[in-house]
Short mmCIF file of N, CA and C in Angstrom, two decimals:
data_model
loop_
_atom_site.label_atom_id
_atom_site.label_comp_id
_atom_site.label_asym_id
_atom_site.label_seq_id
_atom_site.Cartn_x
_atom_site.Cartn_y
_atom_site.Cartn_z
N MET A 1304 136.87 108.02 33.56
CA MET A 1304 137.55 107.86 34.64
C MET A 1304 138.01 106.44 34.97
N ASP A 1305 139.15 106.16 35.52
CA ASP A 1305 139.52 104.81 36.02
C ASP A 1305 139.81 104.91 37.50
N ILE A 1306 138.92 104.72 38.12
CA ILE A 1306 139.10 104.84 39.78
C ILE A 1306 138.80 103.51 40.34
N THR A 1307 139.91 103.27 41.11
CA THR A 1307 139.81 101.94 42.18
C THR A 1307 139.83 102.44 43.45
N ILE A 1308 139.42 101.27 44.38
CA ILE A 1308 139.57 101.50 45.80
C ILE A 1308 140.87 100.87 46.17
N HIS A 1309 141.86 101.68 46.71
CA HIS A 1309 143.09 101.35 47.07
C HIS A 1309 143.17 100.97 48.52
N ALA A 1310 142.69 101.66 49.41
CA ALA A 1310 142.63 101.54 50.74
C ALA A 1310 141.40 102.05 51.48
N SER A 1311 140.92 101.36 52.53
CA SER A 1311 139.96 102.03 53.25
C SER A 1311 140.44 101.83 54.75
N PHE A 1312 140.00 102.70 55.65
CA PHE A 1312 140.41 102.63 57.07
C PHE A 1312 139.31 102.12 58.05
N LEU A 1313 139.79 101.35 58.85
CA LEU A 1313 138.82 100.76 59.85
C LEU A 1313 139.66 100.99 61.25
N PRO A 1314 138.91 101.42 62.19
CA PRO A 1314 139.57 101.69 63.43
C PRO A 1314 139.74 100.45 64.22
N HIS A 1315 140.80 100.46 65.15
CA HIS A 1315 141.01 99.20 66.08
C HIS A 1315 141.39 99.96 67.45
N ASP A 1316 141.22 99.15 68.49
CA ASP A 1316 141.61 99.65 69.80
C ASP A 1316 142.55 98.61 70.41
N GLU A 1317 142.85 97.55 70.03
CA GLU A 1317 143.84 96.64 70.13
C GLU A 1317 144.57 96.02 69.00
N PRO A 1318 145.80 96.56 68.60
CA PRO A 1318 146.45 96.17 67.46
C PRO A 1318 146.64 94.74 67.36
N GLU A 1319 146.98 93.97 68.41
CA GLU A 1319 147.38 92.65 68.28
C GLU A 1319 146.09 91.82 67.89
N ALA A 1320 144.88 92.13 68.82
CA ALA A 1320 143.60 91.42 68.37
C ALA A 1320 143.30 91.60 66.92
N ALA A 1321 143.37 92.87 66.61
CA ALA A 1321 142.98 93.13 65.21
C ALA A 1321 143.84 92.40 64.17
N LEU A 1322 145.17 92.35 64.32
CA LEU A 1322 145.99 91.60 63.58
C LEU A 1322 145.61 90.14 63.63
N GLU A 1323 145.54 89.49 64.91
CA GLU A 1323 144.97 87.98 64.87
C GLU A 1323 143.64 87.88 64.02
N PHE A 1324 142.84 88.71 64.10
CA PHE A 1324 141.44 88.47 63.47
C PHE A 1324 141.72 88.58 61.90
N TYR A 1325 142.30 89.64 61.47
CA TYR A 1325 142.29 89.85 60.06
C TYR A 1325 143.33 88.95 59.33
N ARG A 1326 144.35 88.71 60.21
CA ARG A 1326 145.34 87.75 59.50
C ARG A 1326 144.94 86.26 59.71
N ASP A 1327 144.77 85.88 60.94
CA ASP A 1327 144.53 84.51 61.28
C ASP A 1327 143.20 84.01 61.04
N VAL A 1328 142.33 84.63 61.39
CA VAL A 1328 140.85 84.32 61.24
C VAL A 1328 140.44 84.58 59.66
N LEU A 1329 140.58 85.65 59.16
CA LEU A 1329 140.03 86.01 57.71
C LEU A 1329 141.17 85.55 56.68
N GLY A 1330 142.38 85.37 57.09
CA GLY A 1330 143.40 84.94 56.22
C GLY A 1330 143.95 86.14 55.37
N PHE A 1331 143.89 87.39 55.82
CA PHE A 1331 144.44 88.48 55.06
C PHE A 1331 145.87 88.46 55.13
N GLU A 1332 146.45 89.04 54.29
CA GLU A 1332 148.02 89.26 54.28
C GLU A 1332 148.25 90.57 55.11
N VAL A 1333 149.32 90.55 55.79
CA VAL A 1333 149.90 91.81 56.43
C VAL A 1333 150.86 92.43 55.45
N ARG A 1334 150.41 93.70 55.00
CA ARG A 1334 151.29 94.18 54.16
C ARG A 1334 152.18 95.47 54.56
N ALA A 1335 151.80 95.93 55.93
CA ALA A 1335 152.53 97.02 56.51
C ALA A 1335 152.06 97.07 57.90
N ASP A 1336 153.02 97.50 58.90
CA ASP A 1336 152.76 97.33 60.31
C ASP A 1336 153.72 98.37 60.79
N VAL A 1337 153.06 99.65 60.98
CA VAL A 1337 154.10 100.74 61.52
C VAL A 1337 153.53 101.38 62.63
N GLY A 1338 154.46 101.95 63.54
CA GLY A 1338 154.19 102.35 64.89
C GLY A 1338 154.42 101.38 65.86
N LYS A 1339 153.90 101.80 67.12
CA LYS A 1339 154.24 100.70 68.08
C LYS A 1339 153.13 100.84 69.24
N GLY A 1340 153.19 99.92 69.98
CA GLY A 1340 152.13 99.92 71.13
C GLY A 1340 150.82 100.07 70.52
N LYS A 1341 149.94 100.68 71.10
CA LYS A 1341 148.64 100.85 70.57
C LYS A 1341 148.55 101.82 69.37
N MET A 1342 149.59 102.55 69.13
CA MET A 1342 149.57 103.56 67.89
C MET A 1342 150.19 102.77 66.77
N ARG A 1343 149.45 101.76 66.36
CA ARG A 1343 149.78 101.03 65.16
C ARG A 1343 148.93 101.17 63.98
N TRP A 1344 149.49 101.38 62.59
CA TRP A 1344 148.67 101.35 61.63
C TRP A 1344 149.09 100.07 60.90
N ILE A 1345 148.12 99.21 60.61
CA ILE A 1345 148.45 97.81 60.17
C ILE A 1345 147.53 97.72 59.02
N THR A 1346 148.33 97.50 57.76
CA THR A 1346 147.69 97.39 56.45
C THR A 1346 147.56 96.01 56.09
N VAL A 1347 146.25 95.47 55.80
CA VAL A 1347 145.98 94.13 55.51
C VAL A 1347 145.18 94.08 54.12
N GLY A 1348 145.11 92.92 53.62
CA GLY A 1348 144.47 92.76 52.35
C GLY A 1348 144.30 91.26 51.90
N PRO A 1349 143.38 90.96 51.03
CA PRO A 1349 143.08 89.56 50.62
C PRO A 1349 144.26 89.10 49.74
N PRO A 1350 144.60 87.94 49.93
CA PRO A 1350 145.80 87.41 48.97
C PRO A 1350 145.39 87.59 47.56
N GLY A 1351 146.17 87.80 46.77
CA GLY A 1351 145.84 87.97 45.29
C GLY A 1351 145.15 89.07 44.76
N GLN A 1352 144.92 89.95 45.72
CA GLN A 1352 144.26 91.22 45.54
C GLN A 1352 145.28 92.41 45.90
N PRO A 1353 146.53 92.64 45.67
CA PRO A 1353 147.36 93.48 46.09
C PRO A 1353 147.11 94.94 45.93
N ALA A 1354 146.18 95.38 45.24
CA ALA A 1354 145.74 96.64 44.95
C ALA A 1354 144.60 97.20 45.92
N THR A 1355 144.04 96.11 46.77
CA THR A 1355 142.96 96.46 47.65
C THR A 1355 143.45 96.14 49.05
N SER A 1356 143.35 97.21 49.83
CA SER A 1356 143.85 97.06 51.20
C SER A 1356 143.02 97.71 52.33
N ILE A 1357 143.03 97.27 53.66
CA ILE A 1357 142.41 97.88 54.61
C ILE A 1357 143.38 98.37 55.69
N VAL A 1358 143.43 99.53 55.89
CA VAL A 1358 144.33 100.03 57.00
C VAL A 1358 143.52 100.03 58.41
N LEU A 1359 144.08 99.21 59.11
CA LEU A 1359 143.61 99.11 60.66
C LEU A 1359 144.29 100.31 61.45
N THR A 1360 143.56 101.26 61.88
CA THR A 1360 144.18 102.45 62.26
C THR A 1360 143.84 102.59 63.93
N PRO A 1361 144.62 103.25 64.64
CA PRO A 1361 144.08 103.46 66.00
C PRO A 1361 142.90 104.46 65.98
N ALA A 1362 141.94 104.13 66.81
CA ALA A 1362 140.65 104.88 66.82
C ALA A 1362 140.81 106.31 67.51
N GLY A 1363 140.18 107.29 66.76
CA GLY A 1363 140.01 108.69 67.46
C GLY A 1363 141.30 109.38 67.38
N VAL A 1364 142.48 109.02 66.51
CA VAL A 1364 143.65 109.81 66.45
C VAL A 1364 143.63 110.74 65.22
N THR A 1365 142.72 111.01 64.66
CA THR A 1365 142.70 111.96 63.65
C THR A 1365 142.90 113.41 64.43
N PRO A 1366 143.93 114.29 63.90
CA PRO A 1366 144.22 115.62 64.41
C PRO A 1366 142.92 116.36 64.62
N GLY A 1367 142.73 116.99 65.74
CA GLY A 1367 141.45 117.88 65.86
C GLY A 1367 140.29 117.04 66.66
N THR A 1368 140.62 115.79 66.67
CA THR A 1368 139.41 114.94 67.58
C THR A 1368 139.38 115.31 68.91
N THR A 1369 138.32 115.70 69.55
CA THR A 1369 138.42 116.13 71.01
C THR A 1369 138.31 114.83 71.78
N GLU A 1370 138.43 115.16 73.02
CA GLU A 1370 138.28 113.98 74.03
C GLU A 1370 136.81 113.52 73.99
N GLU A 1371 135.85 114.38 73.84
CA GLU A 1371 134.38 114.08 73.96
C GLU A 1371 134.25 113.07 72.81
N GLU A 1372 134.67 113.50 71.62
CA GLU A 1372 134.59 112.82 70.28
C GLU A 1372 135.09 111.29 70.46
N ARG A 1373 136.41 111.18 71.07
CA ARG A 1373 137.06 109.96 71.36
C ARG A 1373 136.09 109.00 72.14
N ARG A 1374 135.56 109.68 73.28
CA ARG A 1374 134.66 108.85 74.12
C ARG A 1374 133.52 108.19 73.32
N VAL A 1375 132.88 109.18 72.30
CA VAL A 1375 131.77 108.71 71.60
C VAL A 1375 132.06 107.66 70.61
N ILE A 1376 133.38 108.03 69.89
CA ILE A 1376 133.81 106.89 69.06
C ILE A 1376 133.98 105.51 69.77
N ALA A 1377 134.71 105.59 70.99
CA ALA A 1377 134.80 104.25 71.74
C ALA A 1377 133.49 103.52 72.01
N GLU A 1378 132.40 104.38 72.48
CA GLU A 1378 131.05 103.93 72.87
C GLU A 1378 130.51 103.33 71.44
N MET A 1379 130.54 104.01 70.42
CA MET A 1379 130.19 103.51 69.26
C MET A 1379 130.61 102.24 68.71
N MET A 1380 132.06 102.16 68.77
CA MET A 1380 132.80 100.95 68.39
C MET A 1380 132.30 99.76 69.31
N ALA A 1381 132.11 99.97 70.53
CA ALA A 1381 131.75 98.90 71.46
C ALA A 1381 130.45 98.46 71.10
N LYS A 1382 129.63 99.28 70.56
CA LYS A 1382 128.04 98.82 70.04
C LYS A 1382 128.27 98.13 68.75
N GLY A 1383 129.29 98.39 67.99
CA GLY A 1383 129.15 98.04 66.63
C GLY A 1383 128.53 98.90 65.73
N THR A 1384 128.50 100.08 66.01
CA THR A 1384 127.70 101.11 65.25
C THR A 1384 128.50 102.17 64.66
N TYR A 1385 130.04 101.91 64.78
CA TYR A 1385 130.83 103.11 64.30
C TYR A 1385 131.23 102.93 62.86
N ALA A 1386 131.68 101.56 62.57
CA ALA A 1386 132.27 101.28 61.22
C ALA A 1386 131.83 99.89 60.95
N THR A 1387 131.62 99.82 59.37
CA THR A 1387 131.21 98.49 58.95
C THR A 1387 132.02 98.12 57.71
N LEU A 1388 132.32 96.84 57.61
CA LEU A 1388 133.04 96.33 56.40
C LEU A 1388 132.35 95.24 55.81
N LEU A 1389 132.19 95.30 54.47
CA LEU A 1389 131.43 94.40 53.83
C LEU A 1389 132.28 93.37 52.92
N LEU A 1390 132.48 92.13 53.17
CA LEU A 1390 133.32 91.18 52.42
C LEU A 1390 132.38 90.31 51.62
N ALA A 1391 133.13 89.67 50.70
CA ALA A 1391 132.22 88.61 50.13
C ALA A 1391 133.16 87.30 49.76
N THR A 1392 132.51 86.18 49.73
CA THR A 1392 133.07 84.97 49.36
C THR A 1392 132.33 84.12 48.75
N LYS A 1393 132.75 83.10 47.95
CA LYS A 1393 132.07 82.03 47.24
C LYS A 1393 131.72 80.90 48.21
N ASP A 1394 132.28 80.84 49.28
CA ASP A 1394 131.99 79.76 50.14
C ASP A 1394 131.62 80.27 51.62
N LEU A 1395 130.32 80.83 51.73
CA LEU A 1395 129.94 81.41 52.83
C LEU A 1395 129.91 80.57 54.18
N ASP A 1396 129.35 79.31 53.82
CA ASP A 1396 129.37 78.36 55.02
C ASP A 1396 130.64 77.89 55.53
N GLY A 1397 131.55 77.71 54.52
CA GLY A 1397 132.91 77.37 55.06
C GLY A 1397 133.62 78.65 55.72
N THR A 1398 133.35 79.79 55.26
CA THR A 1398 134.00 80.93 55.86
C THR A 1398 133.39 81.03 57.17
N PHE A 1399 132.04 80.94 57.37
CA PHE A 1399 131.31 81.20 58.75
C PHE A 1399 131.85 80.11 59.74
N GLU A 1400 132.21 78.86 59.24
CA GLU A 1400 132.53 77.93 60.14
C GLU A 1400 134.06 78.22 60.74
N LYS A 1401 134.90 78.93 59.90
CA LYS A 1401 136.17 79.36 60.39
C LYS A 1401 136.01 80.41 61.35
N VAL A 1402 135.16 81.36 61.07
CA VAL A 1402 134.96 82.48 61.85
C VAL A 1402 134.33 82.18 63.07
N GLN A 1403 133.41 81.26 62.96
CA GLN A 1403 132.60 80.85 64.32
C GLN A 1403 133.68 80.29 65.40
N SER A 1404 134.56 79.47 64.76
CA SER A 1404 135.53 78.74 65.62
C SER A 1404 136.59 79.69 66.28
N SER A 1405 136.53 80.92 66.03
CA SER A 1405 137.37 81.96 66.53
C SER A 1405 136.78 82.64 67.64
N LYS A 1406 137.38 83.83 68.15
CA LYS A 1406 136.71 84.33 69.26
C LYS A 1406 135.63 85.57 68.75
N ALA A 1407 135.42 85.64 67.36
CA ALA A 1407 134.62 86.62 66.85
C ALA A 1407 133.23 86.65 67.48
N GLU A 1408 132.59 87.77 67.79
CA GLU A 1408 131.28 87.74 68.12
C GLU A 1408 130.34 87.66 67.07
N ILE A 1409 129.63 86.58 67.03
CA ILE A 1409 128.64 86.36 66.03
C ILE A 1409 127.38 87.09 66.09
N ILE A 1410 127.01 87.73 65.22
CA ILE A 1410 125.82 88.70 65.25
C ILE A 1410 124.77 87.93 64.51
N GLN A 1411 125.02 87.33 63.27
CA GLN A 1411 123.90 86.57 62.59
C GLN A 1411 124.59 85.43 61.76
N GLU A 1412 124.01 84.21 61.93
CA GLU A 1412 124.59 83.21 61.14
C GLU A 1412 124.16 83.32 59.62
N PRO A 1413 124.74 82.67 58.84
CA PRO A 1413 124.44 82.64 57.41
C PRO A 1413 122.97 82.75 57.09
N THR A 1414 122.31 83.78 56.39
CA THR A 1414 120.89 83.95 56.24
C THR A 1414 120.66 84.24 54.68
N ASP A 1415 119.53 83.95 54.23
CA ASP A 1415 118.96 84.34 53.05
C ASP A 1415 118.10 85.68 53.28
N GLN A 1416 118.66 86.67 52.84
CA GLN A 1416 117.84 87.88 53.12
C GLN A 1416 116.98 88.22 52.13
N PRO A 1417 115.81 88.90 52.49
CA PRO A 1417 114.84 89.21 51.71
C PRO A 1417 115.16 90.16 50.30
N TYR A 1418 116.26 90.77 50.37
CA TYR A 1418 116.48 91.63 49.43
C TYR A 1418 117.48 90.75 48.39
N GLY A 1419 117.65 89.51 48.62
CA GLY A 1419 118.36 88.70 47.58
C GLY A 1419 119.72 88.37 47.70
N VAL A 1420 120.21 88.69 49.15
CA VAL A 1420 121.70 88.44 49.43
C VAL A 1420 121.82 87.42 50.52
N ARG A 1421 122.61 86.40 50.47
CA ARG A 1421 122.80 85.45 51.58
C ARG A 1421 124.07 85.98 52.33
N ASP A 1422 123.98 86.16 53.66
CA ASP A 1422 125.14 86.75 54.41
C ASP A 1422 125.03 86.45 55.75
N CYS A 1423 126.16 86.71 56.50
CA CYS A 1423 126.26 86.54 57.91
C CYS A 1423 126.91 87.65 58.44
N ALA A 1424 126.85 87.98 59.73
CA ALA A 1424 127.30 89.15 60.28
C ALA A 1424 128.16 88.87 61.75
N LEU A 1425 129.11 89.50 62.00
CA LEU A 1425 129.93 89.39 63.17
C LEU A 1425 130.71 90.68 63.49
N ARG A 1426 131.25 90.63 64.61
CA ARG A 1426 132.06 91.80 64.96
C ARG A 1426 133.43 91.49 65.11
N ASP A 1427 134.35 92.42 64.54
CA ASP A 1427 135.77 92.15 64.84
C ASP A 1427 136.18 92.62 66.26
N PRO A 1428 137.44 92.39 66.73
CA PRO A 1428 137.67 92.57 68.21
C PRO A 1428 137.48 94.00 68.59
N ALA A 1429 137.41 95.01 67.81
CA ALA A 1429 137.11 96.37 68.12
C ALA A 1429 135.63 96.62 68.05
N GLY A 1430 134.80 95.76 67.65
CA GLY A 1430 133.45 95.99 67.65
C GLY A 1430 132.86 96.41 66.32
N ASN A 1431 133.88 96.58 65.32
CA ASN A 1431 133.37 96.81 64.03
C ASN A 1431 132.45 95.76 63.49
N MET A 1432 131.44 96.31 62.85
CA MET A 1432 130.57 95.20 62.21
C MET A 1432 131.03 94.86 60.83
N VAL A 1433 131.17 93.33 60.75
CA VAL A 1433 131.70 92.83 59.47
C VAL A 1433 130.54 91.98 59.00
N ARG A 1434 130.05 92.23 57.78
CA ARG A 1434 129.17 91.43 57.07
C ARG A 1434 129.98 90.62 55.89
N ILE A 1435 129.59 89.37 55.79
CA ILE A 1435 130.40 88.62 54.80
C ILE A 1435 129.08 88.01 53.98
N GLN A 1436 129.08 88.38 52.74
CA GLN A 1436 127.98 87.74 51.68
C GLN A 1436 128.57 86.92 50.73
N GLU A 1437 127.58 86.06 50.26
CA GLU A 1437 128.00 84.99 49.47
C GLU A 1437 127.94 85.50 47.97
N VAL A 1438 128.89 85.23 47.21
CA VAL A 1438 128.98 85.58 45.85
C VAL A 1438 128.22 84.61 45.02
N ARG A 1439 127.31 84.94 44.31
CA ARG A 1439 126.55 83.80 43.51
C ARG A 1439 126.85 83.84 42.14
#
């Protein structure tokens, strides 16, 4: 089989804040932006990797989601326990400096983990956990 990851979905609750973070802080390209107001689906991805994208989607809008489920999703997003994104870079310290100078909530500075990875952790504007690990 020849299977690749084409797109993954990550919730947002403020499309403009999500756009600023993924475009302006992380440097991702905006590949599509459809909808309006808070109901926007924004597709972003790393430059030079057109086959890999993240779709920033309004939280809790999947058909059949109940109001109670939407409430739980919003609570989990606020705590950073609903969704996680793992990114990688060759320059973790440089990337961390840029992220730290933004409004991103820093959870962990670059650290050598006991399981052999050096990474940092932060939350995007919606509360999603974003870990960035160093490619060695």
